[in-house]
Short mmCIF file of C-alpha atoms and ligand atoms in Angstrom, two decimals:
data_model
loop_
_atom_site.label_atom_id
_atom_site.label_comp_id
_atom_site.label_asym_id
_atom_site.label_seq_id
_atom_site.Cartn_x
_atom_site.Cartn_y
_atom_site.Cartn_z
CA MET A 1 -12.25 -3.02 25.20
CA LYS A 2 -10.45 -0.08 23.57
CA THR A 3 -8.04 -0.82 20.72
CA LEU A 4 -5.85 1.78 19.06
CA ILE A 5 -4.53 0.86 15.61
CA VAL A 6 -1.56 2.59 13.97
CA GLY A 7 -1.86 2.36 10.17
CA ALA A 8 -5.10 2.51 8.16
CA GLY A 9 -3.88 0.48 5.18
CA LEU A 10 -5.51 -2.76 4.15
CA ALA A 11 -4.27 -4.82 7.12
CA GLY A 12 -5.18 -2.20 9.77
CA LEU A 13 -8.64 -1.57 8.32
CA VAL A 14 -9.54 -5.25 7.96
CA CYS A 15 -8.46 -5.85 11.56
CA ALA A 16 -10.39 -2.77 12.77
CA ARG A 17 -13.59 -3.78 11.04
CA GLU A 18 -13.58 -7.23 12.56
CA LEU A 19 -12.87 -5.90 16.05
CA GLN A 20 -15.53 -3.21 15.83
CA ALA A 21 -18.07 -5.75 14.60
CA ALA A 22 -17.24 -7.83 17.68
CA GLY A 23 -18.01 -4.85 19.97
CA ASP A 24 -14.56 -3.34 20.49
CA GLU A 25 -14.10 0.42 20.66
CA VAL A 26 -11.61 0.91 17.83
CA SER A 27 -9.78 3.97 16.55
CA LEU A 28 -7.08 4.28 13.89
CA ILE A 29 -4.40 6.82 13.13
CA ASP A 30 -2.56 7.15 9.84
CA LYS A 31 0.15 9.53 8.70
CA GLY A 32 -1.33 9.85 5.19
CA ARG A 33 -3.60 12.76 4.30
CA GLY A 34 -6.18 10.31 2.95
CA TYR A 35 -6.64 6.60 2.32
CA GLY A 36 -3.83 5.00 0.39
CA GLY A 37 -0.83 3.29 1.88
CA ARG A 38 0.54 1.08 -0.84
CA LEU A 39 -2.88 1.11 -2.54
CA SER A 40 -2.43 4.82 -3.22
CA SER A 41 -3.86 6.70 -6.13
CA ARG A 42 -2.68 10.15 -7.12
CA ARG A 43 -4.76 12.83 -8.87
CA ARG A 44 -2.89 15.35 -10.99
CA GLU A 45 -4.12 17.60 -13.82
CA GLY A 46 -7.55 15.99 -13.42
CA LEU A 47 -6.05 12.53 -14.09
CA SER A 48 -5.84 9.66 -11.63
CA PHE A 49 -2.93 7.21 -11.44
CA ASP A 50 -2.73 4.05 -9.34
CA HIS A 51 0.90 4.48 -8.45
CA GLY A 52 0.91 1.78 -5.77
CA ALA A 53 -0.31 -1.75 -6.42
CA PRO A 54 -1.50 -1.86 -10.05
CA GLU A 55 -3.77 -4.84 -9.44
CA LEU A 56 -4.96 -6.77 -6.41
CA HIS A 57 -4.06 -10.34 -5.69
CA LEU A 58 -6.72 -11.28 -3.19
CA ARG A 59 -7.97 -14.61 -1.94
CA PRO A 60 -11.43 -15.76 -3.06
CA GLU A 61 -12.73 -15.37 0.49
CA ASP A 62 -11.78 -11.64 0.47
CA LEU A 63 -13.98 -10.87 -2.51
CA ALA A 64 -17.17 -9.94 -0.67
CA GLU A 65 -16.39 -6.26 -1.33
CA THR A 66 -17.83 -6.51 -4.84
CA ASP A 67 -19.20 -2.94 -4.75
CA VAL A 68 -15.75 -1.56 -5.38
CA LEU A 69 -13.91 -4.46 -7.04
CA ALA A 70 -13.99 -5.08 -10.78
CA GLU A 71 -12.37 -7.41 -13.25
CA TRP A 72 -9.89 -5.93 -15.70
CA ARG A 73 -9.00 -7.97 -18.79
CA PRO A 74 -6.16 -6.24 -20.58
CA GLU A 75 -6.13 -7.30 -24.23
CA GLY A 76 -8.69 -10.00 -23.46
CA GLY A 77 -6.09 -11.85 -21.33
CA PRO A 78 -6.59 -13.31 -17.86
CA ALA A 79 -8.89 -11.41 -15.50
CA ARG A 80 -7.15 -9.12 -13.05
CA LEU A 81 -8.77 -7.50 -10.06
CA VAL A 82 -8.84 -3.73 -9.44
CA ALA A 83 -10.85 -1.37 -7.26
CA THR A 84 -12.95 1.24 -9.05
CA PRO A 85 -12.67 4.05 -9.89
CA ARG A 86 -9.25 3.97 -8.16
CA GLN A 87 -7.34 1.46 -6.06
CA ASN A 88 -7.70 3.47 -2.84
CA GLU A 89 -11.48 3.17 -3.15
CA LEU A 90 -11.18 -0.26 -1.53
CA LEU A 91 -9.70 1.35 1.59
CA LYS A 92 -12.36 4.09 1.66
CA HIS A 93 -14.97 1.37 1.48
CA LEU A 94 -13.40 -0.64 4.31
CA GLY A 95 -12.92 2.50 6.41
CA ALA A 96 -16.58 3.60 6.25
CA GLY A 97 -18.00 3.64 9.78
CA LEU A 98 -14.59 3.46 11.47
CA ALA A 99 -12.97 6.26 13.50
CA VAL A 100 -9.91 7.06 11.37
CA GLU A 101 -7.68 10.06 12.03
CA HIS A 102 -5.56 10.96 9.01
CA GLY A 103 -2.50 13.20 9.05
CA ALA A 104 -1.08 11.94 12.38
CA ARG A 105 2.30 10.20 12.28
CA ALA A 106 2.96 7.81 15.15
CA LEU A 107 6.36 8.26 16.77
CA ALA A 108 6.23 5.66 19.55
CA VAL A 109 3.93 3.40 21.53
CA ALA A 110 4.34 4.30 25.19
CA GLY A 111 2.71 3.53 28.54
CA ARG A 112 2.16 0.17 30.17
CA PRO A 113 -0.06 -2.90 29.78
CA GLY A 114 -3.69 -1.86 30.15
CA GLU A 115 -2.91 1.80 29.43
CA TRP A 116 -1.17 2.38 26.12
CA TRP A 117 -0.63 5.75 24.47
CA VAL A 118 0.62 6.49 20.99
CA ARG A 119 2.82 9.55 20.72
CA THR A 120 2.20 11.26 17.37
CA ASP A 121 3.37 14.46 15.71
CA GLN A 122 -0.12 15.80 16.54
CA GLY A 123 0.01 14.92 20.26
CA GLU A 124 -0.76 11.82 22.30
CA ARG A 125 -3.58 9.44 21.41
CA GLY A 126 -5.08 7.00 23.90
CA PRO A 127 -5.29 5.50 26.38
CA ALA A 128 -6.20 2.07 25.06
CA GLU A 129 -5.99 -1.41 26.52
CA ARG A 130 -4.60 -2.78 23.28
CA VAL A 131 -2.41 -1.41 20.51
CA VAL A 132 -2.10 -2.80 17.01
CA VAL A 133 0.73 -1.64 14.76
CA ALA A 134 -0.21 -2.18 11.10
CA VAL A 135 2.57 -0.41 9.19
CA PRO A 136 5.43 -1.82 7.04
CA ALA A 137 7.90 -3.79 9.18
CA PRO A 138 10.85 -1.33 9.10
CA GLN A 139 8.48 1.44 10.24
CA ALA A 140 6.95 -0.77 12.95
CA VAL A 141 10.32 -1.63 14.51
CA PRO A 142 11.04 1.75 16.19
CA LEU A 143 7.40 2.24 17.19
CA LEU A 144 7.46 -1.00 19.20
CA ALA A 145 10.96 -0.69 20.69
CA GLN A 146 9.76 0.37 24.12
CA ALA A 147 6.31 -1.22 24.39
CA ALA A 148 7.23 -4.68 23.11
CA PRO A 149 10.97 -5.03 22.42
CA GLN A 150 10.80 -8.74 21.54
CA LEU A 151 8.05 -8.09 19.03
CA SER A 152 10.14 -5.30 17.56
CA GLU A 153 13.12 -7.67 17.14
CA ARG A 154 11.00 -10.31 15.44
CA VAL A 155 9.39 -7.77 13.08
CA ALA A 156 12.88 -6.60 12.07
CA GLN A 157 13.44 -10.00 10.42
CA ALA A 158 11.03 -9.20 7.57
CA SER A 159 12.41 -7.43 4.51
CA TYR A 160 11.08 -5.59 1.47
CA ALA A 161 12.08 -4.92 -2.11
CA PRO A 162 11.94 -1.27 -3.19
CA CYS A 163 10.33 0.09 -6.35
CA TRP A 164 10.59 3.28 -8.40
CA THR A 165 7.37 4.11 -10.23
CA LEU A 166 6.96 6.49 -13.18
CA LEU A 167 3.70 8.34 -13.78
CA TYR A 168 3.33 9.68 -17.31
CA ALA A 169 0.51 11.31 -19.26
CA PRO A 170 1.05 12.39 -22.88
CA ALA A 171 -0.92 15.25 -24.42
CA ALA A 172 -4.57 14.28 -24.85
CA ASP A 173 -4.34 14.07 -28.68
CA ALA A 174 -1.09 12.03 -28.76
CA GLU A 175 -0.98 8.68 -30.52
CA VAL A 176 -0.61 5.87 -27.99
CA PRO A 177 0.35 2.20 -28.38
CA ALA A 178 -2.34 -0.49 -28.57
CA TRP A 179 -1.20 -2.52 -25.57
CA GLU A 180 -2.94 -2.12 -22.22
CA ARG A 181 -0.53 -3.97 -19.96
CA HIS A 182 3.04 -4.73 -20.91
CA GLU A 183 5.80 -6.67 -19.15
CA PRO A 184 9.12 -5.79 -20.83
CA ASP A 185 11.61 -8.68 -21.06
CA SER A 186 14.64 -6.50 -20.42
CA GLY A 187 15.64 -2.98 -19.37
CA PRO A 188 14.79 -1.02 -16.23
CA LEU A 189 11.01 -1.58 -16.39
CA SER A 190 9.14 -4.66 -15.22
CA LEU A 191 5.54 -3.59 -15.84
CA VAL A 192 3.76 -0.78 -17.70
CA ILE A 193 0.03 -0.19 -17.32
CA ALA A 194 -2.24 1.93 -19.51
CA GLU A 195 -4.43 3.35 -16.75
CA GLN A 196 -7.19 4.27 -19.21
CA SER A 197 -7.73 0.57 -19.94
CA LYS A 198 -8.72 -0.21 -16.36
CA PRO A 199 -12.45 -0.18 -15.58
CA GLY A 200 -13.99 3.12 -14.49
CA ARG A 201 -10.86 5.28 -14.97
CA GLY A 202 -11.90 7.47 -17.91
CA PRO A 203 -10.38 7.55 -21.40
CA GLU A 204 -7.51 10.08 -21.04
CA PRO A 205 -4.23 8.31 -21.89
CA ARG A 206 -1.87 7.89 -18.94
CA TYR A 207 0.66 5.29 -17.92
CA VAL A 208 2.18 3.90 -14.76
CA ALA A 209 5.53 2.13 -15.19
CA HIS A 210 7.20 0.13 -12.40
CA ALA A 211 10.96 -0.43 -12.39
CA THR A 212 12.48 -3.84 -11.75
CA THR A 213 13.63 -4.53 -8.19
CA GLU A 214 17.27 -4.71 -9.37
CA TRP A 215 17.04 -1.30 -11.03
CA ALA A 216 15.26 0.22 -8.03
CA ARG A 217 17.90 -1.12 -5.65
CA ALA A 218 20.72 0.27 -7.80
CA HIS A 219 19.05 3.71 -8.04
CA LEU A 220 17.36 3.89 -4.63
CA GLU A 221 19.06 7.11 -3.53
CA ASP A 222 18.98 8.87 -6.94
CA SER A 223 16.89 12.03 -7.08
CA ALA A 224 13.31 11.84 -8.36
CA ASP A 225 14.32 14.04 -11.33
CA GLU A 226 17.14 11.68 -12.33
CA VAL A 227 14.88 8.65 -12.03
CA GLN A 228 12.08 10.33 -13.96
CA ALA A 229 14.46 11.06 -16.87
CA ALA A 230 15.84 7.49 -16.86
CA LEU A 231 12.43 5.85 -16.70
CA LEU A 232 10.97 8.12 -19.40
CA ALA A 233 13.84 6.96 -21.65
CA ALA A 234 13.04 3.34 -20.75
CA LEU A 235 9.36 3.92 -21.48
CA ALA A 236 10.27 5.36 -24.91
CA GLU A 237 11.94 2.00 -25.72
CA VAL A 238 8.78 0.14 -24.77
CA TRP A 239 6.59 2.69 -26.59
CA GLY A 240 8.23 1.87 -29.90
CA GLY A 241 8.83 5.40 -31.09
CA ALA A 242 9.46 8.88 -29.75
CA LEU A 243 7.59 9.44 -26.49
CA PRO A 244 5.13 12.36 -26.84
CA GLU A 245 5.89 15.44 -24.69
CA PRO A 246 4.54 14.77 -21.21
CA ARG A 247 1.43 16.60 -20.05
CA TYR A 248 2.39 15.24 -16.63
CA ALA A 249 5.31 13.13 -15.41
CA ALA A 250 6.64 12.23 -11.97
CA ALA A 251 8.68 9.51 -10.27
CA HIS A 252 7.67 8.05 -6.92
CA ARG A 253 9.95 5.98 -4.69
CA TRP A 254 8.55 3.08 -2.69
CA ARG A 255 11.29 2.24 -0.24
CA TYR A 256 9.20 -0.67 1.04
CA ALA A 257 7.13 -1.82 -1.92
CA ARG A 258 6.75 -5.59 -1.86
CA VAL A 259 7.69 -8.11 0.78
CA ALA A 260 10.86 -10.03 -0.07
CA GLN A 261 11.20 -12.04 3.17
CA PRO A 262 7.97 -12.58 5.14
CA LEU A 263 7.88 -13.73 8.76
CA GLY A 264 5.92 -16.86 7.90
CA GLU A 265 3.19 -16.44 10.53
CA PRO A 266 -0.14 -14.65 10.02
CA CYS A 267 0.31 -12.05 12.79
CA LEU A 268 2.13 -11.51 16.07
CA TYR A 269 0.52 -10.77 19.43
CA VAL A 270 1.85 -10.51 22.97
CA PRO A 271 -1.27 -11.09 25.11
CA GLU A 272 0.31 -10.12 28.44
CA ARG A 273 1.09 -6.68 26.99
CA GLY A 274 -1.89 -6.31 24.64
CA VAL A 275 0.35 -5.35 21.72
CA GLY A 276 0.10 -6.91 18.25
CA VAL A 277 1.21 -6.41 14.66
CA CYS A 278 -0.26 -7.27 11.28
CA GLY A 279 0.62 -6.46 7.69
CA ASP A 280 1.60 -8.12 4.42
CA TYR A 281 5.12 -8.77 5.74
CA CYS A 282 3.76 -11.44 8.09
CA LEU A 283 2.75 -13.64 5.15
CA GLY A 284 3.89 -12.45 1.72
CA PRO A 285 4.00 -9.78 -1.01
CA ASP A 286 0.34 -9.41 -1.99
CA ALA A 287 -2.64 -7.38 -0.87
CA GLY A 288 -4.31 -10.68 0.01
CA HIS A 289 -1.52 -11.37 2.49
CA ALA A 290 -2.18 -8.03 4.22
CA TRP A 291 -5.88 -8.83 4.33
CA ALA A 292 -5.31 -12.31 5.77
CA SER A 293 -2.94 -10.90 8.37
CA GLY A 294 -5.41 -8.22 9.55
CA LEU A 295 -8.11 -10.85 9.83
CA ALA A 296 -5.82 -13.26 11.72
CA LEU A 297 -4.88 -10.62 14.29
CA ALA A 298 -8.53 -9.68 14.88
CA GLU A 299 -9.32 -13.36 15.49
CA ARG A 300 -6.38 -13.62 17.87
CA LEU A 301 -7.52 -10.52 19.81
CA ARG A 302 -11.07 -11.76 20.05
CA GLY A 303 -9.53 -14.87 21.62
C1 LIG B 401 4.66 -0.58 -6.47
C2 LIG B 401 3.83 -1.64 -5.80
C3 LIG B 401 3.30 -2.68 -6.55
C4 LIG B 401 2.51 -3.65 -5.93
N1 LIG B 401 1.91 -4.61 -6.71
C5 LIG B 401 1.00 -5.45 -6.15
C6 LIG B 401 0.24 -6.35 -6.98
O1 LIG B 401 0.39 -6.40 -8.21
N2 LIG B 401 -0.65 -7.17 -6.36
C7 LIG B 401 -0.86 -7.15 -5.02
O2 LIG B 401 -1.73 -7.86 -4.52
N3 LIG B 401 -0.16 -6.31 -4.21
C8 LIG B 401 0.78 -5.47 -4.75
N4 LIG B 401 1.47 -4.60 -3.95
C9 LIG B 401 1.46 -4.80 -2.48
C10 LIG B 401 0.21 -4.28 -1.77
O3 LIG B 401 0.01 -2.93 -2.11
C11 LIG B 401 0.48 -4.41 -0.26
O4 LIG B 401 0.73 -5.78 0.04
C12 LIG B 401 -0.67 -3.96 0.66
O5 LIG B 401 -1.23 -2.75 0.22
C13 LIG B 401 -0.10 -3.82 2.06
O6 LIG B 401 -1.07 -3.38 2.98
P1 LIG B 401 -0.65 -3.07 4.48
O7 LIG B 401 -1.86 -2.63 5.19
O8 LIG B 401 0.11 -4.23 5.02
O9 LIG B 401 0.43 -1.88 4.38
P2 LIG B 401 0.32 -0.40 3.79
O10 LIG B 401 -0.53 -0.35 2.58
O11 LIG B 401 1.74 0.07 3.66
O12 LIG B 401 -0.42 0.42 4.95
C14 LIG B 401 0.26 0.94 6.06
C15 LIG B 401 -0.36 2.26 6.49
O13 LIG B 401 0.36 2.71 7.64
C16 LIG B 401 0.57 4.11 7.53
N5 LIG B 401 1.76 4.42 8.34
C17 LIG B 401 3.04 4.03 8.14
N6 LIG B 401 3.83 4.50 9.12
C18 LIG B 401 3.03 5.22 9.97
C19 LIG B 401 3.25 5.94 11.15
N7 LIG B 401 4.46 6.06 11.72
N8 LIG B 401 2.19 6.57 11.74
C20 LIG B 401 0.94 6.48 11.21
N9 LIG B 401 0.67 5.80 10.06
C21 LIG B 401 1.70 5.17 9.47
C22 LIG B 401 0.72 4.36 6.04
O14 LIG B 401 0.38 5.70 5.72
C23 LIG B 401 -0.25 3.34 5.45
O15 LIG B 401 -1.52 3.91 5.19
C24 LIG B 401 2.26 -3.61 -4.53
C25 LIG B 401 2.80 -2.54 -3.78
C26 LIG B 401 3.56 -1.57 -4.40
C27 LIG B 401 4.08 -0.40 -3.58
#
C-alpha cells in the first residue's frame, strides 16, 4: 500500500515510521528546506536558537528516543525535556530511513480514491492509494477542499494562538543575567530562555524570548522590524539593566504556534476515500499531542 504524507513535522514523521514498519510504502513531502516545523532551530553567526518549541511536553510512552532527548534543569528546578544539540534533532532522528522530500510545498490533494496525487510547487507527486495531511489545521483546510470536503470542514474547527519570538545574542564578552529560564509576570513577554543553559548547546550567550498570546494577537501584522524593537525593549526590562548591543537579533512570527481549540479526537480518517489528517490540533497544544495523533492515525490506517 502506498501512502503519501504531506508534512514532515512530528505528527507526520511518527505516522510515517509506524506505517513503514508495518510494510507500507511511505513518502513524505515538506515545504521546509530541512527538518523543523514548529520544532525549528535556526543557525546564525555560528549560534543555534530553538525558536520554535523551547521544551518538549511528551508523554512517558514517547520517550524511547533517548538518543536525542535530554533533561534540562534550569536553576536546579523541575526537569524539562529538550532534544540535543537542537530541537529539530528529534525530527532528524525520526526521519532517518524515511523517504522525505524537502522544499516542496503542497498546493492541493487531487485525483480520486485509490489514485491520489499531491500538486506541489515542484510538480505532481503520486499516485498513492492513501494521503495523509499532517500540517497545521488552517493550512490543511485548502489542501483537502477537493479530495475530502467534509474532512476539510471539520479541520477548520480547530484554532491556534499566534506567537512572536525574539532571537537575541549579545556580544560574546557581555555580562549576562544569572537566570536560565524566566517567566515574566507582566509585559509583552511570557517566557525567556537562555539557550546556552540547555544541554549540548555550547556556552555562547543567546536568548529566545516568546511574547504572550495577547501581545502577539495585538501585533500580528506589525513588521518584523517593529516587533524586534518592541521585544528588545521588553527584554531589557527583564534583563535588569541596559541590554548589550546585539551581535544578532531577529523576530519570527508564528501565525499558528500553539493549539487554542483542539478537535478533541486523536485523528480523522475517511476510509472510503483513503484520506486522513493528524497533528497537534486534533488533541491539544503540546508536542506530545502531535506525537499521539500521528500514532493514532497510523493505527487507524493499519486497521
Ligand atoms: C513558539 C512555540 C512554542 C511552543 N512551545 C511548546 C512547549 O513548550 N512544549 C511543547 O510540547 N510544545 C510546544 N509547542 C508546540 C509544538 O511545537 C507542536 O505541538 C508540534 O511541533 C506540532 O507538530 P506537528 O507535526 O503537528 O506540526 P508542525 O510542527 O507544524 O509540522 C507541520 C509540517 O508541515 C509542513 N507544511 C505545512 N504546510 C505545508 C504544505 N502546504 N506543503 C508541505 N509541507 C507543509 C511544515 O513545514 C512542517 O514541517 C510550541 C510551538 C511554538 C511555535
